């Protein structure tokens, strides 16, 4: 018997008219893109000149002004000490992860900030990558609001599939600072596959090769009847087109040093060399050779470069991507010939060497009928629509990296293996190794290597209050939960006595809740109102659910109530309905509680009737709603 | 007095968290108010609406899994109340657990044996009391260590994969004949054959990835 499954209706939102559609944002290393989808028709939001790309560059003024995008990029060479680019490379990273050019960082770091997250000194301020990313997101949000003429406060934001937990958390924190609710973090190659697959009716196994400015991802997806199932993913969160720039800059600077004698570089000069190298790279993607000038300290130098030399410089990086692709194919037990098509994503796939090597690996030319710069944002917009309005498509993604715990001798015990479908929850049991041990350090790491110091440390916490027992008698159950955004929560419990500690993993390189609170206050004059508005919205959604539930119950079992009881419930319903038009969260919550109190007896009678019917032999099957899949 | 059957029929009813009315314990959604329910206790086969058994076509498993995920995945509940979002995550997690367990023949076999009250540990390296299997493994490892050419390693890998496939076929026959002792032995064998195939694969990758 097929039973009707009632879909809970949406409560009309009193502010629906002021609220714009949820958007999709590709927060890229080099450029960011925002798109929106209406009735399955995605559209990239552009500026007055038709540019879809917003350079992910932020210029900070001494007067506290913040400029993002094209204009900021123009200032990159004029006042490099105040302009930040490629900040995505530092999301969730420590100081040791930062790349240098000729021994010089393209950023000035705040050395006073001990450990944890990198802090940059820019225009007299000290900023974290989260705050700088938030500034980019504010500009993206502003563009979306200008295009829609409405407030935009909900977004799907894409992240590299290979982003670790620290970088994902940092991205979510940045969105929060910018006043955006993240509906979902979606992996970039998955978003690209969604956009490409829906547009082309692709079915079967596809590879998405995504080489951006600072990150590389390769994902294998199976697409079938609207289900996009990620089979395996791999990559390197610190490998991208920026590396080509670094290699070219190093080459130019070596030539320069040979001609003019060794000079020490300032961060500003390193930035200029990088900018020149980037121009050279872009030129050599379309032409065979060229000549560039580096003008530092009144000593210009000339540098000729042809494509063959450029490719020799870029080759080691491209080969690393090809090696990672092979590994992912092996992981999935797939030969290149079984892959029906290769989708190229990311501006760095415009480099001819990249296209050639990808074509050689897969034995077929990659698909080129998409704009590699915009496809990720388009996919994110489609997903934003799917999450808010509904859709027939479904994305099933995986964890890119294994998650585990440190055990004796610094060895990693994996709890969740890479390429496991998310959401996922798994637990592992450990025991004490000393008599009377009353605490245990839980050290959470991410990565594929066997030793703790070769993996990324995500968090440490101590399970305390273990009752004294002999070594090996305690049973400590550590549970890992990864949600649909790929974010991890870890809890530990001593199962004999039930002592429990839970941490949502705030990574070693992340911001603490206190730091976030301070930043929220500093960045938003209306932080408190913003938080209150969000809570009000949540409470109203809950109220909508209660109204719907009671109405459905009345429709089914109204006969269990006397006329006066029915009237009392209807009064509560009407009262809550009225409260929904107000902005008084406490009153709405009180209305929910009042409705629950008013329906208490009704609920008891309904349960009684259900049990009486079951006892009287009314078949359980009539009550049992097993789901007909794809009915 | 209640008899056992009617008692369990009544016990199979729980109050819906949202409308508080009766819902069958196994229900995914409340038939009255439509609210998604918590994933109840169910074995992986029941959860995915599949008959319990070793023989399982990948296409059937995928179809059922996708069908349930289409209705229960957190993406379907992104704008709903926090409680509904949390329950959908639990449901999707339970589906993923079932899918991952049943997809892999080794884990499926071990799971079936566990349902039948027999324990085969497929995660940890246990001791093997099958001398023939030990001998086979030793010979394979020696051959692998001696094989210097990628082609020779690839041939060994192909053999290991054929052995795995043959063992899976034997397991299917054992389960079909309800021969749980045989199935237990074959499950241990499959675990070791799988390891050998992985080792051969890893060695071949090391040999062919000189450019990496
Ligand atoms: Zn209900």
Short mmCIF file of C-alpha atoms in Angstrom, two decimals, chain B residues 1 7 11 18 24 30 35 39 49 56 70 97 113 115 123 130 137 147 152 162 165 173 179 183 191 200 208-209 212:
data_model
loop_
_atom_site.label_atom_id
_atom_site.label_comp_id
_atom_site.label_asym_id
_atom_site.label_seq_id
_atom_site.Cartn_x
_atom_site.Cartn_y
_atom_site.Cartn_z
CA UNK B 1 -3.99 -9.84 29.49
CA UNK B 7 1.84 -6.33 22.88
CA UNK B 11 5.14 -1.40 21.38
CA UNK B 18 6.16 16.91 16.23
CA UNK B 24 5.07 3.14 13.67
CA UNK B 30 4.79 10.66 10.36
CA UNK B 35 7.61 15.12 10.06
CA UNK B 39 16.18 6.33 12.34
CA UNK B 49 14.47 -2.34 1.75
CA UNK B 56 23.19 -8.57 -3.99
CA UNK B 70 16.53 11.39 -2.22
CA UNK B 97 26.47 3.13 7.08
CA UNK B 113 27.71 -13.70 9.92
CA UNK B 115 23.59 -11.13 12.27
CA UNK B 123 39.12 -4.77 10.49
CA UNK B 130 44.38 -22.24 7.89
CA UNK B 137 49.86 -15.84 1.09
CA UNK B 147 58.82 -9.35 -9.48
CA UNK B 152 55.09 -9.19 -13.80
CA UNK B 162 40.78 -13.43 -9.97
CA UNK B 165 36.37 -12.95 -7.50
CA UNK B 173 27.29 -20.46 -2.78
CA UNK B 179 26.61 -23.24 5.25
CA UNK B 183 31.00 -18.96 4.89
CA UNK B 191 40.03 -10.90 3.82
CA UNK B 200 50.07 -6.16 -5.47
CA UNK B 208 54.73 2.61 -12.60
CA UNK B 209 54.71 5.99 -10.88
CA UNK B 212 55.50 10.96 -9.39
#
